[in-house]
Amino acid sequence: MAQVVMYTTPTCGYCRMAKAFFKEHDVAFEEKDVAVDMEAREVMVKKSGQLGVPVITVDDAVIVGFDKGRLTQLLGL
Amino acid sequence: MTYDVVIVGTGAAGLSAGLYTGRYRMTTLIIGDAFGGYTSIAGPIENYPGYRNIDGFDLMQNMRDQAVEASAQIIDGRVTTIEKNDAGFTVTTAKGEQYETRTVILATGTEHKRLELPNEKELTAKGVHYCVTCDGPLYGGKEIIVVGGGDASIKGVNLAAEYAKKIYLIVRGNKIKAEPINHEQMKKLGDKIEVLLETEVREILGAEKFEKVVLSKEYNGSRELAASGLFVEVGALPRSDVARSSGVELDARGYVKADVMMRTNVPGIFAAGDVMDLFQGFKQDITAACMGAVAATSAYAYFKSL
């Protein structure tokens, strides 16, 4: 099963959309709140080359924003 | 199959229309690529009757669930063309999927307006942002600039103030045009907020990330203003490409033209929500939902007359 990590902030609407999507498809994911977790923020910036949420990683693939089509493809849904 | 109605858009207008067409027992397909529209990223909503305070995303989920309960079917997709045929219309998505329908309701909404300055695109998400609810919390203890004097901008300032140390609000006009209740809340921020009226952002500067803006006039002896982040909330543009290509008449600014019953110039095509400018720039969830209900009612009347 793919390892999914989502970098979020508490008030981010697109993050909530992504969470709803994962719940709908029963996809387990780890959430990192980059508003407070500075270490995770550094990792997110390093991986995505930008500072904007959500960033979602599926194994080694990095997705900036909530791209349902790409997630569907990467997760084989 | 041929649907009785295809609704293009999954924001407040489209979902409201779907609720009504579903209850009219029209076979209803709602197609959208941006669930919830702007409301889903708007943060707390306090002016939708029936809810004292609800997160925009939750409000949109409730609207979606209610439309689905009324028998509307909702799918993801970006509609690219609507073509007239003998039975009604063929609606085609970017993926090439095609749907036949007797009527269409256009509820495609708007998209963020940019400042259209050099560097803006390159520095997007590198200090330049368009979503305060998403990225505002990343600027805890920092100084930020918010551009725009409308209600969305002031709501953004109020939200960002929970995190930022200092906010500079750049307003092109000579006054703030926000709901008084939101304006009052902003005034309570005191020294945390600095309002620069009749001021424009002329340049966005930064190499790897945003560093500062150049203003149209001096502030504290300089036209340069440095900050950690720049949030742009300068309004929206209608997403009316599909309407235009399907022969629907637009106004000079690109908004869909329709009468008070949401009928466009093309028989069988109706419109609703922010893709129209029916109320002189006043765009709210309640106006979008209202227009969706009216468009659905007109689509039903048209459908019954076929």
Short mmCIF file of C-alpha atoms in Angstrom, two decimals:
data_model
loop_
_atom_site.label_atom_id
_atom_site.label_comp_id
_atom_site.label_asym_id
_atom_site.label_seq_id
_atom_site.Cartn_x
_atom_site.Cartn_y
_atom_site.Cartn_z
CA MET A 1 0.00 0.00 0.00
CA ALA A 2 1.32 3.45 -0.91
CA GLN A 3 2.53 5.70 1.88
CA VAL A 4 0.51 8.91 1.78
CA VAL A 5 1.50 12.07 3.65
CA MET A 6 -0.47 15.30 3.53
CA TYR A 7 0.98 18.64 4.61
CA THR A 8 -1.82 20.91 5.79
CA THR A 9 -2.88 23.96 7.75
CA PRO A 10 -5.88 24.00 10.12
CA THR A 11 -8.13 26.25 7.99
CA CYS A 12 -7.26 24.98 4.50
CA GLY A 13 -10.38 24.11 2.49
CA TYR A 14 -8.50 22.17 -0.20
CA CYS A 15 -6.95 20.06 2.58
CA ARG A 16 -10.43 19.21 3.81
CA MET A 17 -11.42 18.22 0.29
CA ALA A 18 -8.39 15.92 0.13
CA LYS A 19 -9.24 14.40 3.51
CA ALA A 20 -12.82 13.77 2.38
CA PHE A 21 -11.45 12.14 -0.77
CA PHE A 22 -9.15 9.84 1.23
CA LYS A 23 -11.97 8.92 3.59
CA GLU A 24 -14.30 8.16 0.67
CA HIS A 25 -11.70 5.82 -0.84
CA ASP A 26 -10.54 4.39 2.48
CA VAL A 27 -6.97 5.62 1.98
CA ALA A 28 -4.82 5.84 5.11
CA PHE A 29 -2.67 8.95 5.31
CA GLU A 30 -0.45 10.81 7.73
CA GLU A 31 -1.25 14.48 8.29
CA LYS A 32 1.37 17.09 9.14
CA ASP A 33 0.24 20.57 10.22
CA VAL A 34 2.91 22.83 8.75
CA ALA A 35 1.49 25.87 10.54
CA VAL A 36 3.11 24.55 13.71
CA ASP A 37 5.41 21.70 12.68
CA MET A 38 8.46 23.57 11.38
CA GLU A 39 10.40 20.40 10.66
CA ALA A 40 7.59 19.12 8.46
CA ARG A 41 7.37 22.51 6.80
CA GLU A 42 11.03 22.33 5.82
CA VAL A 43 10.50 18.87 4.38
CA MET A 44 7.45 20.09 2.44
CA VAL A 45 9.34 23.06 0.97
CA LYS A 46 12.28 20.85 0.07
CA LYS A 47 10.08 18.26 -1.62
CA SER A 48 7.70 20.64 -3.41
CA GLY A 49 9.90 23.70 -3.96
CA GLN A 50 7.16 25.98 -2.71
CA LEU A 51 5.27 27.12 0.39
CA GLY A 52 1.58 26.50 -0.18
CA VAL A 53 -0.80 23.82 1.04
CA PRO A 54 -1.89 21.18 0.58
CA VAL A 55 1.10 19.19 -0.53
CA ILE A 56 0.48 15.46 -0.77
CA THR A 57 3.14 12.84 -1.24
CA VAL A 58 2.30 9.35 -2.47
CA ASP A 59 5.49 7.37 -1.92
CA ASP A 60 8.04 9.45 -3.89
CA ALA A 61 5.53 11.39 -5.97
CA VAL A 62 4.83 14.97 -4.88
CA ILE A 63 1.49 16.66 -5.64
CA VAL A 64 1.00 20.38 -5.02
CA GLY A 65 -2.64 21.22 -4.38
CA PHE A 66 -5.59 18.83 -4.35
CA ASP A 67 -5.29 17.13 -7.72
CA LYS A 68 -7.94 14.44 -7.62
CA GLY A 69 -7.05 13.06 -11.04
CA ARG A 70 -3.40 12.56 -10.18
CA LEU A 71 -4.23 11.06 -6.78
CA THR A 72 -6.65 8.64 -8.39
CA GLN A 73 -3.96 7.59 -10.82
CA LEU A 74 -1.18 7.27 -8.26
CA LEU A 75 -3.34 5.37 -5.77
CA GLY A 76 -4.79 3.12 -8.47
CA LEU A 77 -8.37 4.00 -7.48
CA MET B 1 -29.50 8.00 -21.51
CA THR B 2 -30.59 11.57 -21.96
CA TYR B 3 -30.66 13.64 -18.78
CA ASP B 4 -33.43 16.14 -18.22
CA VAL B 5 -30.84 18.63 -17.03
CA VAL B 6 -27.06 18.87 -16.83
CA ILE B 7 -25.80 21.45 -14.36
CA VAL B 8 -22.29 22.74 -14.94
CA GLY B 9 -20.68 23.73 -11.66
CA THR B 10 -20.57 22.36 -8.10
CA GLY B 11 -20.66 25.59 -6.10
CA ALA B 12 -23.63 27.03 -4.22
CA ALA B 13 -25.55 27.88 -7.41
CA GLY B 14 -25.06 24.48 -9.07
CA LEU B 15 -25.83 22.46 -5.94
CA SER B 16 -28.91 24.56 -5.17
CA ALA B 17 -30.11 24.09 -8.75
CA GLY B 18 -29.52 20.35 -8.41
CA LEU B 19 -31.55 20.20 -5.21
CA TYR B 20 -34.49 21.83 -6.96
CA THR B 21 -34.29 19.91 -10.25
CA GLY B 22 -34.00 16.70 -8.25
CA ARG B 23 -37.14 17.59 -6.33
CA TYR B 24 -38.85 18.42 -9.64
CA ARG B 25 -38.02 14.82 -10.50
CA MET B 26 -35.85 15.81 -13.41
CA THR B 27 -33.01 13.38 -14.04
CA THR B 28 -30.12 15.56 -12.96
CA LEU B 29 -26.38 15.38 -13.57
CA ILE B 30 -24.09 17.95 -11.93
CA ILE B 31 -20.57 18.20 -13.37
CA GLY B 32 -17.87 20.27 -11.71
CA ASP B 33 -14.12 20.58 -11.32
CA ALA B 34 -14.02 22.78 -8.23
CA PHE B 35 -16.23 21.34 -5.52
CA GLY B 36 -17.88 24.00 -3.42
CA GLY B 37 -16.47 26.86 -5.45
CA TYR B 38 -15.00 29.70 -3.46
CA THR B 39 -17.18 28.92 -0.48
CA SER B 40 -15.27 25.73 0.25
CA ILE B 41 -12.10 27.77 0.89
CA ALA B 42 -13.79 30.84 2.36
CA GLY B 43 -13.48 29.81 6.00
CA PRO B 44 -16.30 30.61 8.42
CA ILE B 45 -19.63 31.65 6.88
CA GLU B 46 -21.82 33.70 9.21
CA ASN B 47 -24.39 35.16 6.81
CA TYR B 48 -26.09 32.14 5.32
CA PRO B 49 -29.52 32.05 6.98
CA GLY B 50 -30.05 29.02 9.16
CA TYR B 51 -26.40 28.78 10.16
CA ARG B 52 -24.98 31.13 12.77
CA ASN B 53 -21.46 30.05 11.89
CA ILE B 54 -20.47 27.24 9.58
CA ASP B 55 -17.24 26.46 7.76
CA GLY B 56 -17.68 27.03 4.03
CA PHE B 57 -16.57 23.51 3.19
CA ASP B 58 -19.15 22.04 5.59
CA LEU B 59 -21.87 24.23 4.08
CA MET B 60 -21.00 22.96 0.62
CA GLN B 61 -20.94 19.36 1.79
CA ASN B 62 -24.40 19.85 3.28
CA MET B 63 -25.64 21.33 0.00
CA ARG B 64 -24.12 18.44 -1.93
CA ASP B 65 -25.67 15.82 0.36
CA GLN B 66 -29.06 17.51 0.11
CA ALA B 67 -28.88 17.60 -3.71
CA VAL B 68 -27.86 13.92 -3.81
CA GLU B 69 -30.73 13.01 -1.47
CA ALA B 70 -33.04 14.75 -3.93
CA SER B 71 -31.68 12.33 -6.60
CA ALA B 72 -29.08 14.52 -8.33
CA GLN B 73 -25.99 12.69 -9.57
CA ILE B 74 -22.67 14.51 -9.13
CA ILE B 75 -19.45 13.77 -11.01
CA ASP B 76 -16.01 15.37 -11.29
CA GLY B 77 -15.16 16.85 -14.63
CA ARG B 78 -14.41 20.02 -16.52
CA VAL B 79 -17.00 20.77 -19.17
CA THR B 80 -15.37 22.06 -22.33
CA THR B 81 -18.23 22.27 -24.84
CA ILE B 82 -22.01 22.34 -24.98
CA GLU B 83 -23.41 21.66 -28.45
CA LYS B 84 -27.01 21.97 -29.58
CA ASN B 85 -28.57 18.91 -31.21
CA ASP B 86 -32.08 17.83 -32.20
CA ALA B 87 -32.98 16.44 -28.76
CA GLY B 88 -31.29 19.13 -26.69
CA PHE B 89 -27.57 19.39 -25.98
CA THR B 90 -24.41 17.30 -25.91
CA VAL B 91 -22.16 18.22 -23.00
CA THR B 92 -18.50 17.19 -23.38
CA THR B 93 -15.81 17.16 -20.69
CA ALA B 94 -12.04 17.63 -20.97
CA LYS B 95 -11.65 13.85 -20.79
CA GLY B 96 -13.94 13.44 -23.79
CA GLU B 97 -16.89 12.05 -21.84
CA GLN B 98 -20.20 13.05 -23.41
CA TYR B 99 -23.62 13.47 -21.85
CA GLU B 100 -26.93 14.08 -23.60
CA THR B 101 -29.41 16.41 -21.95
CA ARG B 102 -32.60 18.30 -22.66
CA THR B 103 -31.56 21.42 -20.71
CA VAL B 104 -28.41 22.96 -19.26
CA ILE B 105 -27.81 25.21 -16.26
CA LEU B 106 -24.50 27.09 -16.30
CA ALA B 107 -23.17 27.69 -12.79
CA THR B 108 -19.46 27.88 -13.52
CA GLY B 109 -18.70 30.71 -11.11
CA THR B 110 -15.56 32.80 -11.15
CA GLU B 111 -11.82 32.46 -10.76
CA HIS B 112 -9.30 34.55 -8.81
CA LYS B 113 -8.19 37.73 -10.47
CA ARG B 114 -4.44 38.24 -10.38
CA LEU B 115 -2.51 41.47 -10.23
CA GLU B 116 -1.03 40.59 -13.64
CA LEU B 117 2.42 41.84 -12.67
CA PRO B 118 5.80 40.43 -13.72
CA ASN B 119 7.14 37.92 -11.17
CA GLU B 120 3.66 37.20 -9.82
CA LYS B 121 3.37 33.78 -11.42
CA GLU B 122 6.96 32.78 -10.64
CA LEU B 123 6.55 33.67 -6.96
CA THR B 124 3.12 32.10 -6.52
CA ALA B 125 3.26 29.83 -3.46
CA LYS B 126 6.73 31.23 -2.84
CA GLY B 127 5.42 34.11 -0.78
CA VAL B 128 2.62 35.17 -3.15
CA HIS B 129 -0.73 33.55 -2.32
CA TYR B 130 -4.42 33.69 -3.26
CA CYS B 131 -5.96 31.71 -0.39
CA VAL B 132 -5.70 33.15 3.10
CA THR B 133 -7.52 30.23 4.72
CA CYS B 134 -5.03 27.82 3.13
CA ASP B 135 -1.73 29.61 3.48
CA GLY B 136 -2.38 32.36 6.05
CA PRO B 137 -1.45 30.06 8.95
CA LEU B 138 2.03 29.66 7.45
CA TYR B 139 2.84 33.23 8.43
CA GLY B 140 2.59 32.96 12.19
CA GLY B 141 4.51 35.84 13.80
CA LYS B 142 5.38 37.36 10.40
CA GLU B 143 4.50 40.56 8.58
CA ILE B 144 2.29 40.15 5.53
CA ILE B 145 0.65 42.30 2.87
CA VAL B 146 -2.96 41.82 1.76
CA VAL B 147 -4.06 43.48 -1.47
CA GLY B 148 -7.72 44.39 -2.02
CA GLY B 149 -10.41 46.39 -0.29
CA GLY B 150 -13.46 44.17 -0.80
CA ASP B 151 -15.21 41.88 1.63
CA ALA B 152 -13.14 38.79 0.78
CA SER B 153 -9.99 40.77 1.45
CA ILE B 154 -11.20 42.06 4.82
CA LYS B 155 -12.32 38.59 5.85
CA GLY B 156 -8.84 37.43 4.86
CA VAL B 157 -7.24 40.09 7.02
CA ASN B 158 -9.37 39.08 9.99
CA LEU B 159 -8.38 35.46 9.59
CA ALA B 160 -4.71 36.17 8.92
CA ALA B 161 -4.60 38.35 12.03
CA GLU B 162 -4.92 35.20 14.11
CA TYR B 163 -1.44 34.28 12.91
CA ALA B 164 0.43 37.28 11.50
CA LYS B 165 2.29 39.82 13.62
CA LYS B 166 1.48 42.74 11.31
CA ILE B 167 -0.71 43.17 8.23
CA TYR B 168 -0.45 45.89 5.61
CA LEU B 169 -3.69 46.23 3.67
CA ILE B 170 -3.24 47.81 0.24
CA VAL B 171 -6.44 49.30 -1.16
CA ARG B 172 -6.62 50.91 -4.60
CA GLY B 173 -9.73 52.96 -3.83
CA ASN B 174 -10.32 55.58 -1.17
CA LYS B 175 -12.40 53.35 1.08
CA ILE B 176 -12.94 49.78 2.17
CA LYS B 177 -15.95 48.05 0.67
CA ALA B 178 -16.67 45.27 3.12
CA GLU B 179 -19.64 44.14 5.15
CA PRO B 180 -19.67 46.55 8.12
CA ILE B 181 -19.54 43.65 10.58
CA ASN B 182 -16.31 42.41 8.99
CA HIS B 183 -14.95 45.94 8.78
CA GLU B 184 -15.70 46.49 12.46
CA GLN B 185 -13.86 43.29 13.33
CA MET B 186 -10.85 44.49 11.36
CA LYS B 187 -10.83 47.85 13.14
CA LYS B 188 -10.56 45.99 16.44
CA LEU B 189 -7.16 44.71 15.33
CA GLY B 190 -5.73 48.12 16.19
CA ASP B 191 -2.04 48.60 15.43
CA LYS B 192 -1.75 45.13 13.97
CA ILE B 193 -3.34 46.39 10.78
CA GLU B 194 -2.07 49.26 8.66
CA VAL B 195 -4.42 50.40 5.89
CA LEU B 196 -2.89 52.09 2.86
CA LEU B 197 -5.73 53.67 0.87
CA GLU B 198 -5.46 54.93 -2.72
CA THR B 199 -2.38 52.80 -3.14
CA GLU B 200 -1.55 50.20 -5.76
CA VAL B 201 1.06 47.48 -6.03
CA ARG B 202 3.21 48.31 -9.05
CA GLU B 203 5.91 45.64 -8.78
CA ILE B 204 6.49 42.37 -6.98
CA LEU B 205 10.14 41.80 -6.11
CA GLY B 206 11.98 38.67 -5.05
CA ALA B 207 14.39 36.11 -6.45
CA GLU B 208 13.78 32.67 -4.97
CA LYS B 209 10.88 33.91 -2.89
CA PHE B 210 8.76 37.03 -2.39
CA GLU B 211 10.63 39.87 -0.70
CA LYS B 212 8.77 43.15 -1.22
CA VAL B 213 6.41 45.21 -3.33
CA VAL B 214 6.85 48.56 -4.99
CA LEU B 215 3.89 50.82 -4.26
CA SER B 216 2.33 53.54 -6.39
CA LYS B 217 3.15 56.09 -3.70
CA GLU B 218 5.40 56.42 -0.70
CA TYR B 219 4.62 54.87 2.65
CA ASN B 220 6.83 55.88 5.59
CA GLY B 221 9.25 57.58 3.21
CA SER B 222 9.64 54.70 0.77
CA ARG B 223 7.77 53.20 -2.16
CA GLU B 224 9.13 49.77 -1.24
CA LEU B 225 7.35 47.68 1.36
CA ALA B 226 8.93 44.43 2.54
CA ALA B 227 7.03 41.53 4.09
CA SER B 228 7.20 37.75 4.35
CA GLY B 229 4.04 37.10 2.36
CA LEU B 230 1.72 38.75 -0.14
CA PHE B 231 -1.95 37.74 -0.33
CA VAL B 232 -3.90 38.87 -3.38
CA GLU B 233 -7.68 39.32 -2.97
CA VAL B 234 -8.55 41.71 -5.77
CA GLY B 235 -11.75 40.14 -7.00
CA ALA B 236 -12.73 37.56 -9.53
CA LEU B 237 -13.28 36.97 -13.24
CA PRO B 238 -16.21 35.01 -14.67
CA ARG B 239 -15.54 31.48 -15.88
CA SER B 240 -17.66 31.92 -18.98
CA ASP B 241 -15.63 30.25 -21.76
CA VAL B 242 -18.08 27.36 -22.04
CA ALA B 243 -21.01 29.77 -22.11
CA ARG B 244 -19.37 31.83 -24.84
CA SER B 245 -18.56 28.81 -26.99
CA SER B 246 -22.12 27.54 -26.71
CA GLY B 247 -23.55 30.77 -28.10
CA VAL B 248 -24.69 32.27 -24.79
CA GLU B 249 -24.58 36.04 -24.79
CA LEU B 250 -22.12 37.69 -22.38
CA ASP B 251 -21.90 41.25 -21.14
CA ALA B 252 -18.93 43.54 -21.81
CA ARG B 253 -17.01 42.12 -18.81
CA GLY B 254 -17.62 38.51 -19.78
CA TYR B 255 -20.46 37.70 -17.38
CA VAL B 256 -23.35 35.59 -18.69
CA LYS B 257 -26.42 37.62 -19.57
CA ALA B 258 -29.76 36.19 -18.49
CA ASP B 259 -33.15 37.56 -17.53
CA VAL B 260 -34.63 37.61 -14.05
CA MET B 261 -35.77 34.00 -14.53
CA MET B 262 -32.18 33.02 -15.38
CA ARG B 263 -33.00 32.35 -19.05
CA THR B 264 -30.10 33.00 -21.41
CA ASN B 265 -30.53 33.92 -25.07
CA VAL B 266 -30.22 30.19 -25.97
CA PRO B 267 -33.51 28.35 -25.36
CA GLY B 268 -32.84 25.47 -22.97
CA ILE B 269 -29.70 26.99 -21.45
CA PHE B 270 -30.06 28.74 -18.10
CA ALA B 271 -27.49 30.35 -15.82
CA ALA B 272 -27.01 30.94 -12.10
CA GLY B 273 -24.53 32.21 -9.56
CA ASP B 274 -21.35 34.25 -9.82
CA VAL B 275 -20.91 33.64 -13.55
CA MET B 276 -23.67 36.26 -13.83
CA ASP B 277 -23.54 39.78 -12.46
CA LEU B 278 -27.20 40.19 -11.62
CA PHE B 279 -26.80 42.20 -8.44
CA GLN B 280 -24.20 44.83 -9.33
CA GLY B 281 -21.26 42.94 -7.95
CA PHE B 282 -23.05 41.61 -4.85
CA LYS B 283 -22.07 37.93 -4.78
CA GLN B 284 -22.97 35.77 -1.83
CA ASP B 285 -23.89 32.17 -1.15
CA ILE B 286 -27.45 33.24 -0.58
CA THR B 287 -27.64 35.02 -3.96
CA ALA B 288 -26.01 32.07 -5.73
CA ALA B 289 -28.34 29.58 -4.06
CA CYS B 290 -31.34 31.76 -4.91
CA MET B 291 -30.30 32.01 -8.55
CA GLY B 292 -29.79 28.25 -8.68
CA ALA B 293 -33.32 27.65 -7.42
CA VAL B 294 -34.76 30.07 -9.97
CA ALA B 295 -32.72 28.58 -12.83
CA ALA B 296 -33.95 25.12 -11.85
CA THR B 297 -37.54 26.31 -11.85
CA SER B 298 -37.14 27.84 -15.30
CA ALA B 299 -35.40 24.73 -16.62
CA TYR B 300 -38.31 22.66 -15.29
CA ALA B 301 -40.88 24.91 -16.97
CA TYR B 302 -38.96 24.73 -20.25
CA PHE B 303 -38.58 20.96 -19.96
CA LYS B 304 -42.31 20.52 -19.34
CA SER B 305 -43.08 22.58 -22.43
CA LEU B 306 -41.03 20.33 -24.74
#
